[in-house]
Short mmCIF file of C-alpha atoms in Angstrom, two decimals:
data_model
loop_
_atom_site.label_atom_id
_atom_site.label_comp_id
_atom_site.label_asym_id
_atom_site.label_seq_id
_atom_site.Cartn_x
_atom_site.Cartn_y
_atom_site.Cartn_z
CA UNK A 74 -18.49 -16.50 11.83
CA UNK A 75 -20.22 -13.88 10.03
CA UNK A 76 -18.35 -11.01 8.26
CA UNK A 77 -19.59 -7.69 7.30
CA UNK A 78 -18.35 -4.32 6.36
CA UNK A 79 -19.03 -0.70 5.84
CA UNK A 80 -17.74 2.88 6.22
CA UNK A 81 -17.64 5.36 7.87
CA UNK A 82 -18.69 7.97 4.91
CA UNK A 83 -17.24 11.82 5.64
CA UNK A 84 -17.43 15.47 4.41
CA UNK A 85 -16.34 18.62 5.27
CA UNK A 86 -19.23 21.39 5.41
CA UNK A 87 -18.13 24.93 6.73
CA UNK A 88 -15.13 23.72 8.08
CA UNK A 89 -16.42 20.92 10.35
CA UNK A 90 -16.50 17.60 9.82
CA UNK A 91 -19.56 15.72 9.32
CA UNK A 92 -20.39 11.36 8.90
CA UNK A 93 -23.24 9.99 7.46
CA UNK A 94 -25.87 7.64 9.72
CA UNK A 95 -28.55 5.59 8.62
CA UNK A 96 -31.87 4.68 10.34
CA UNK A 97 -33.13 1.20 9.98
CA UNK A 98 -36.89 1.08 10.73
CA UNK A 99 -36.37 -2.40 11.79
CA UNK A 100 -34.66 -1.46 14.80
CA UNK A 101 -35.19 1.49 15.15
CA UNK A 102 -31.40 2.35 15.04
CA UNK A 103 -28.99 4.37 14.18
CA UNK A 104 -25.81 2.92 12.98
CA UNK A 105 -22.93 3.07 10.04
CA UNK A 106 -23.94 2.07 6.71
CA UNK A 107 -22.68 -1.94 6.91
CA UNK A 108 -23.72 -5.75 5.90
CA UNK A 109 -22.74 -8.90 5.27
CA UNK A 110 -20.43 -10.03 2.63
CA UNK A 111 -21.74 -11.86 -0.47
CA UNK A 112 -20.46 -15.73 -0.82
CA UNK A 113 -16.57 -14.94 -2.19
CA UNK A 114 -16.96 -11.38 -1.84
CA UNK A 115 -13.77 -9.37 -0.22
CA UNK A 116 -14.51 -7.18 3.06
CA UNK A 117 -13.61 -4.50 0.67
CA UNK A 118 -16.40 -5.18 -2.01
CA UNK A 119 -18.47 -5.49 0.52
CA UNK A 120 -17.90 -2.55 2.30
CA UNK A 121 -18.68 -0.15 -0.88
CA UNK A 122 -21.81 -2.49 -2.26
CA UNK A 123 -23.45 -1.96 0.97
CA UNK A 124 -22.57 1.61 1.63
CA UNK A 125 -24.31 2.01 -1.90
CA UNK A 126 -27.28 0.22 -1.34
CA UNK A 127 -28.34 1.78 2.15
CA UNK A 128 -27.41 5.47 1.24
CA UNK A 129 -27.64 5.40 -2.31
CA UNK A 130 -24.34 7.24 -3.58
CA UNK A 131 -21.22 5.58 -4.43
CA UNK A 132 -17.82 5.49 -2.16
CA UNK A 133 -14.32 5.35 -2.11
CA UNK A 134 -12.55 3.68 0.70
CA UNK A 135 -9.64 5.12 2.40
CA UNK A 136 -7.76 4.10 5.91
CA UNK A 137 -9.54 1.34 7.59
CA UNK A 138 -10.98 2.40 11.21
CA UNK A 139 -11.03 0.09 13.99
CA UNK A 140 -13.75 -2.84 13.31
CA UNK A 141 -15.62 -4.83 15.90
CA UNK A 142 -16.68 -8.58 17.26
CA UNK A 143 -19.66 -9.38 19.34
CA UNK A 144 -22.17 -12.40 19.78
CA UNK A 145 -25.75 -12.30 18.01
CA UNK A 146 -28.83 -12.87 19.88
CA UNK A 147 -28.44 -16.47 17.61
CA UNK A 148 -24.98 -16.92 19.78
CA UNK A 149 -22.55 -16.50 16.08
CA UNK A 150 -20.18 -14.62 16.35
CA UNK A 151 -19.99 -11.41 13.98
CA UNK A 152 -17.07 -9.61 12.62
CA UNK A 153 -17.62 -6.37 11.18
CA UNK A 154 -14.46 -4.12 9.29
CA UNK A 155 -14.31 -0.25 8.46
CA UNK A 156 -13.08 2.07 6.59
CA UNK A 157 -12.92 5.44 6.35
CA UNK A 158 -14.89 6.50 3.22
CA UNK A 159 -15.18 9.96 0.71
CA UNK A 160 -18.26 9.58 -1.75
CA UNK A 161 -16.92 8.64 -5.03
CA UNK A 162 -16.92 12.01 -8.02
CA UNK A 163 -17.71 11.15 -11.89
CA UNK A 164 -14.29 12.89 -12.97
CA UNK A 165 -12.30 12.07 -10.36
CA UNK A 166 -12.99 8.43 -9.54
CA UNK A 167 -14.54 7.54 -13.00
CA UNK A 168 -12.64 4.84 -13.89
CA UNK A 169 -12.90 2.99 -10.46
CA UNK A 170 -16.75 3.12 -10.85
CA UNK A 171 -16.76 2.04 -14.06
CA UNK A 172 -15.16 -1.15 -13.17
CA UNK A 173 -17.34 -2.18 -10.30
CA UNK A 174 -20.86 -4.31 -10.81
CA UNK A 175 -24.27 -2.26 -10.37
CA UNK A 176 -25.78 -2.03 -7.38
CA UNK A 177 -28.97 -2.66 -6.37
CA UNK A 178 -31.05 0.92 -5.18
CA UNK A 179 -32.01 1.81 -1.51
CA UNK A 180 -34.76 -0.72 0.18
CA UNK A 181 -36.68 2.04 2.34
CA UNK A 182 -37.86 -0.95 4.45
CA UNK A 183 -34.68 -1.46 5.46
CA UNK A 184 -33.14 2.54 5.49
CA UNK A 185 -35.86 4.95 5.67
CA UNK A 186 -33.67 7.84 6.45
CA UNK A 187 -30.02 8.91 5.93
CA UNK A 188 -28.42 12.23 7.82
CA UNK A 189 -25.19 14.02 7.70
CA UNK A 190 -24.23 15.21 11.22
CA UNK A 191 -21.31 16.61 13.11
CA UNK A 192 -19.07 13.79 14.85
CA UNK A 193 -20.23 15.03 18.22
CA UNK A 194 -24.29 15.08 17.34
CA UNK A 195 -23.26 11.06 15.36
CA UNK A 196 -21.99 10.02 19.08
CA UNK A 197 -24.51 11.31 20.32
CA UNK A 198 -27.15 9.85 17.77
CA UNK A 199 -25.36 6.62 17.57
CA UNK A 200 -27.70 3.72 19.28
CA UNK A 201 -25.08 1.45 20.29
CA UNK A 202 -21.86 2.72 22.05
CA UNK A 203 -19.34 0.39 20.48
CA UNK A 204 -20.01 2.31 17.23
CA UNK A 205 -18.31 5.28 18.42
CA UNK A 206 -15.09 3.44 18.51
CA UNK A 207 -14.71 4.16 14.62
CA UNK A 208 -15.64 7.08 15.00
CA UNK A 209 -13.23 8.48 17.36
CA UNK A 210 -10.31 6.79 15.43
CA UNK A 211 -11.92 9.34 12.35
CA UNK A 212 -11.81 12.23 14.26
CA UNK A 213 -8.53 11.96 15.65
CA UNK A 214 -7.11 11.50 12.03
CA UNK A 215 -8.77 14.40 10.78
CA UNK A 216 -7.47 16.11 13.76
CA UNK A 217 -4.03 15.11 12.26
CA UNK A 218 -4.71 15.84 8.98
CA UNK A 219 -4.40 12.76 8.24
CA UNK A 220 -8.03 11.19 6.97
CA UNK A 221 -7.78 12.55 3.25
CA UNK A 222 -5.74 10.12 2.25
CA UNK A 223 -5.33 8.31 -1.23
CA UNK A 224 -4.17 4.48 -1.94
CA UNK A 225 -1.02 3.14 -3.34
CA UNK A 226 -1.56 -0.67 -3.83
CA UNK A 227 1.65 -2.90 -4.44
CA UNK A 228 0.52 -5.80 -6.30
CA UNK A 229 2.60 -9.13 -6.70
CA UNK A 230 1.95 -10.86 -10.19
CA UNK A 231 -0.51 -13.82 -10.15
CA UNK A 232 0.70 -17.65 -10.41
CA UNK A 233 2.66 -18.11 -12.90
CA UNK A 234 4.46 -21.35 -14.44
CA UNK A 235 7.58 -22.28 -12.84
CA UNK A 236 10.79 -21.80 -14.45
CA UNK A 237 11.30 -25.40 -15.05
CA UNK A 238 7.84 -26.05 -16.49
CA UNK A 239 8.62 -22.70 -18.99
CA UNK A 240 10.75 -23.00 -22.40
CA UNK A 241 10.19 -19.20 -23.51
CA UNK A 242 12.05 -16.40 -22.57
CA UNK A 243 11.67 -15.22 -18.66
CA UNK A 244 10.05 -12.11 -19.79
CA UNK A 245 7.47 -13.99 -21.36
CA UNK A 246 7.03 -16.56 -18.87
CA UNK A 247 2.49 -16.37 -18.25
CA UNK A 248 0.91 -16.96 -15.55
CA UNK A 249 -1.28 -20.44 -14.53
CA UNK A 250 -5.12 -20.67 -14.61
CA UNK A 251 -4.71 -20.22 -10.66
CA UNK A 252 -2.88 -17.26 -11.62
CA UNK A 253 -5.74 -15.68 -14.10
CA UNK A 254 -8.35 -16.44 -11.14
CA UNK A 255 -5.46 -13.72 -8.84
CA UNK A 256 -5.78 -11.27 -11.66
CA UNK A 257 -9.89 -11.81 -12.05
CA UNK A 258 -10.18 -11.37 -8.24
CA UNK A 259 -8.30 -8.15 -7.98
CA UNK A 260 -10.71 -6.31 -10.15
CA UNK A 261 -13.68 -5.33 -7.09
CA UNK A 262 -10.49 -4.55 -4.90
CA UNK A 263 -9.10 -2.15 -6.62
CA UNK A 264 -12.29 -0.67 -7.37
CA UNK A 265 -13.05 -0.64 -3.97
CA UNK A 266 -10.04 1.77 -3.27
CA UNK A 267 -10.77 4.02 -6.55
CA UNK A 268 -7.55 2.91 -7.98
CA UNK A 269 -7.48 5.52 -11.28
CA UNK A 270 -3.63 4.85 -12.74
CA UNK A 271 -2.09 1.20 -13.32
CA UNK A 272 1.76 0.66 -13.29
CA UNK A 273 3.57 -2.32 -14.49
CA UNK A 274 6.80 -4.66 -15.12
CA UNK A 275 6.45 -4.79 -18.99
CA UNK A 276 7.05 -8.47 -18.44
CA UNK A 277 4.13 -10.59 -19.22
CA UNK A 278 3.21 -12.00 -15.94
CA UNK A 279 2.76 -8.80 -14.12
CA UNK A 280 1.05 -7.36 -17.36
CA UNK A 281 -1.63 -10.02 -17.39
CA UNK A 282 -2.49 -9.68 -13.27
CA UNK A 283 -3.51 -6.16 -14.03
CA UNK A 284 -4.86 -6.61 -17.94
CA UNK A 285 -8.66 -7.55 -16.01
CA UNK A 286 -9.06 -4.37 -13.98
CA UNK A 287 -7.54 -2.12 -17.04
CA UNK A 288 -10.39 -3.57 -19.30
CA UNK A 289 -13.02 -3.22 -16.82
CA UNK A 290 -11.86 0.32 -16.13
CA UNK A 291 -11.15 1.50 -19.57
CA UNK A 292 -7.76 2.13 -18.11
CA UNK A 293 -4.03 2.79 -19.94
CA UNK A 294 -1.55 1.27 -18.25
CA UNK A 295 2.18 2.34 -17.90
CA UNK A 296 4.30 -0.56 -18.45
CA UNK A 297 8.22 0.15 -16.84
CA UNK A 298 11.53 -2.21 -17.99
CA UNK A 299 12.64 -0.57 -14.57
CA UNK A 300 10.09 -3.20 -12.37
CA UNK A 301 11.09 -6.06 -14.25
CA UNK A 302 13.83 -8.39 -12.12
CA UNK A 303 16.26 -7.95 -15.11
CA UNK A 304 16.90 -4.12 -14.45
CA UNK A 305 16.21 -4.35 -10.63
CA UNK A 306 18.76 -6.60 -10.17
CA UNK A 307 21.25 -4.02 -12.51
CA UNK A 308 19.70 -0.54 -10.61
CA UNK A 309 17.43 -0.98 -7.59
CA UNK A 310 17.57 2.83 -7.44
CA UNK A 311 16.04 3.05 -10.51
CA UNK A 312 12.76 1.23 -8.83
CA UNK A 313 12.98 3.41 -5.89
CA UNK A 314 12.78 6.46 -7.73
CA UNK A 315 9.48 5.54 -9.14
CA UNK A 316 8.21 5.03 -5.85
CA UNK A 317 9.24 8.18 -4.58
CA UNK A 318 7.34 9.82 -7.55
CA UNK A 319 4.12 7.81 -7.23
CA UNK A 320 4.38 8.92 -3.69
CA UNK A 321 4.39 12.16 -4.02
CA UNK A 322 1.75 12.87 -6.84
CA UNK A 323 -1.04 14.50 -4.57
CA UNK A 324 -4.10 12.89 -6.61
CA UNK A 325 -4.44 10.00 -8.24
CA UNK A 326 -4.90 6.25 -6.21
CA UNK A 327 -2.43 3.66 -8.43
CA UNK A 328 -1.71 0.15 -8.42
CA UNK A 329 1.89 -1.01 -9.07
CA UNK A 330 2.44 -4.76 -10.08
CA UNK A 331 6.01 -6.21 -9.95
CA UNK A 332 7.72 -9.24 -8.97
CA UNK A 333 8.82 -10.79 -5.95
CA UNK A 334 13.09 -10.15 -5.89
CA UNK A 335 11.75 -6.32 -6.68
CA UNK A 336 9.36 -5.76 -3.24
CA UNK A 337 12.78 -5.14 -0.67
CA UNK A 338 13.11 -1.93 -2.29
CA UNK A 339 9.36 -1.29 -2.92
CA UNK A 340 9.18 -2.50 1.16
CA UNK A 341 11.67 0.43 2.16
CA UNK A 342 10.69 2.76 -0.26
CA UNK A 343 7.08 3.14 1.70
CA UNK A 344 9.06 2.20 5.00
CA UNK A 345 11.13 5.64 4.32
CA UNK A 346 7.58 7.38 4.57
CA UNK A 347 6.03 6.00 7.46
CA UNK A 348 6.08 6.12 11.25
CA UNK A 349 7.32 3.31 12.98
CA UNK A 350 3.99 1.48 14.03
CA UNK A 351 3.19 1.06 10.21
CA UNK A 352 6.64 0.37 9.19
CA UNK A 353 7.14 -2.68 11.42
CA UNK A 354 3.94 -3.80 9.75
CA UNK A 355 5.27 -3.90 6.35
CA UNK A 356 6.71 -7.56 5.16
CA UNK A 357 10.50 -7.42 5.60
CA UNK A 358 11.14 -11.65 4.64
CA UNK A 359 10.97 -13.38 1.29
CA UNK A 360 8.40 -13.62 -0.33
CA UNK A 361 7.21 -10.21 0.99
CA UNK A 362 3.86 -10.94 -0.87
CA UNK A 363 2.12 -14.42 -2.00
CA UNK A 364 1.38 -14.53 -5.66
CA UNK A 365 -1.85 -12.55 -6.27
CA UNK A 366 -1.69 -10.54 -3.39
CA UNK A 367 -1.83 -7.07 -2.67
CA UNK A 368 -0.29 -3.89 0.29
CA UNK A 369 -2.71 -1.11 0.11
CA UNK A 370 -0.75 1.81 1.53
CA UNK A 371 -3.00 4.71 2.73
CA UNK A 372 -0.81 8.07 1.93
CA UNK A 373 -2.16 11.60 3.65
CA UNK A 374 -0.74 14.49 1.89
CA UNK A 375 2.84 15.90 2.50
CA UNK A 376 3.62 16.97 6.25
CA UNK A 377 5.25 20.24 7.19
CA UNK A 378 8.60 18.65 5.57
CA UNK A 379 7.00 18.71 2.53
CA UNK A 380 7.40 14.79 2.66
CA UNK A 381 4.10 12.13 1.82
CA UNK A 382 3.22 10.07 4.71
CA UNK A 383 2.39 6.22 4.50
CA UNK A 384 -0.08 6.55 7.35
CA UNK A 385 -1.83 2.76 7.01
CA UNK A 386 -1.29 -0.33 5.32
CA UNK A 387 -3.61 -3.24 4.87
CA UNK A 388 -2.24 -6.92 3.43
CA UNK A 389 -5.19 -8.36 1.15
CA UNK A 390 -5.34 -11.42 -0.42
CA UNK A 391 -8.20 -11.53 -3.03
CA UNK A 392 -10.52 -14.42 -2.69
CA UNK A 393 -10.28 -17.23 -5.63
CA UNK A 394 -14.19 -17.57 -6.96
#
């Protein structure tokens, strides 16, 4: 199998909505910025490294887009994932490009020409029909209003020691080398999705997972008692008020890191905001999430109600290096 990934990079110019194409003088085609992923490399690393490297300008990624599978001339079969993408601002999505790795600049003998065009003139440019699937799944959410979205990633702590193995107090209880290798791997991820605000349980476990992508983005967390499994257990509404809030903020992408007795009412919370077809994807049994893994939730801005929609969700478990 070979993965890759990309994106489907968009803007709005005069009211229309435009996606970028690249040429590959190769080919001679015209396709989505997309290639394969690195040994250990998430889809989602990939996706922005590559976007990078064939047009040059950082991204963002926001609601995946249908992906495709075919057979190479070779007979292997390849995989590709997308997202939709927004390129990345210095004030906006600074901290989320500080904490990704550099990237290597545009090889003009492989893209000798990038060009913004209208969705209909990219269908139309497109050299291989399957490509337009994407595409059409982009236009009809920006038909919706419902492409400009931002990411709310629910994060359960890394590894840690088990209870019986642990003589300190539960708040304290760290997490396992294993554990440090969850935290280390979330870092490109949640770059990936421009996360620019960190939330945590104060306890120590949750505080570590998200300690590597704070230092790599030059971040200040918010640490809560109200995520900790103490005060869940004494006032779950207390955790689904902060959800509500993070929500409904209309600008910055966050990642939340609790524990797993807290996710039923982090589950509903973003259950209460979606349509059916992405509620019934969202984990409703114990554990809800593996140690170390994340939900991305893709939120569009409020609807006519005034209310923030949950409009994707992707499950992601970070590969250990």
């Amino acid at each position: 199998m070979i993965d890759s990934a990309g994106g489907l990079v968009w803007r709005r110019r005069g009211g229309a909505l435009q996606v970028q194409l690249v040429h590959r003088p190769k080919y001679d085609d015209w396709s989505w910025p997309k290639g394969r992923l690195d040994g250990g490399e998430t889809s989602q690393a990939a996706a922005i490294r590559e976007v990078a490297e064939e047009t040059g300008k950082p991204i963002v990624l926001g609601r995946p887009l249908p992906g495709m599978q075919y057979l190479t001339p070779e007979g292997r079969v390849k995989r590709v994932r997308y997202w939709a993408a927004r390129r990345a601002r210095k004030g906006r999505d600074s901290y989320a490009l500080t904490a990704r790795a550099p990237v290597a600049p545009v090889n003009r003998r492989e893209i000798d020409r990038t060009e913004w065009l209208t969705a209909d003139a990219a269908a139309d440019r497109l050299t291989r029909s399957t490509d337009r699937r994407p595409l059409e799944a982009l236009v009809a959410a920006h038909e919706k209003g419902l492409l400009d979205t931002r990411t709310i990633v629910i994060a359960r702590h890394g590894l840690a020691y088990a209870r019986s193995a642990w003589h300190g107090s539960e708040r304290d209880r760290p997490l396992t080398p294993v554990g440090h290798a969850h935290a280390a791997a979330l870092v490109p991820v949640l770059a990936a999705y421009g996360v620019e605000q960190a939330i945590s349980s104060r306890w120590e476990r949750c505080a570590t997972t998200i300690d590597p992508y704070v230092r790599a983005a030059g971040l200040r967390p918010s640490f809560s008692e109200y995520l900790t499994e103490a005060q869940h257990e004494r006032s779950p509404s207390r955790v689904a008020a902060t959800m509500r809030d993070l929500l409904s903020e209309t600008a910055e992408s966050a990642v939340l890191c609790t524990h797993r007795p807290v996710m039923p009412t982090v589950m509903d919370a973003l259950a209460q905001h979606a349509p059916r077809e992405v509620a019934d994807v969202l984990p409703t049994r114990d554990p809800f999430l593996d140690p170390g893994q994340i939900l991305v939730a893709h939120v569009a801005p409020p609807g006519a109600d005034g209310e923030p929609r949950v409009v994707a969700v992707e499950h992601v478990a970070p590969p250990l290096h």
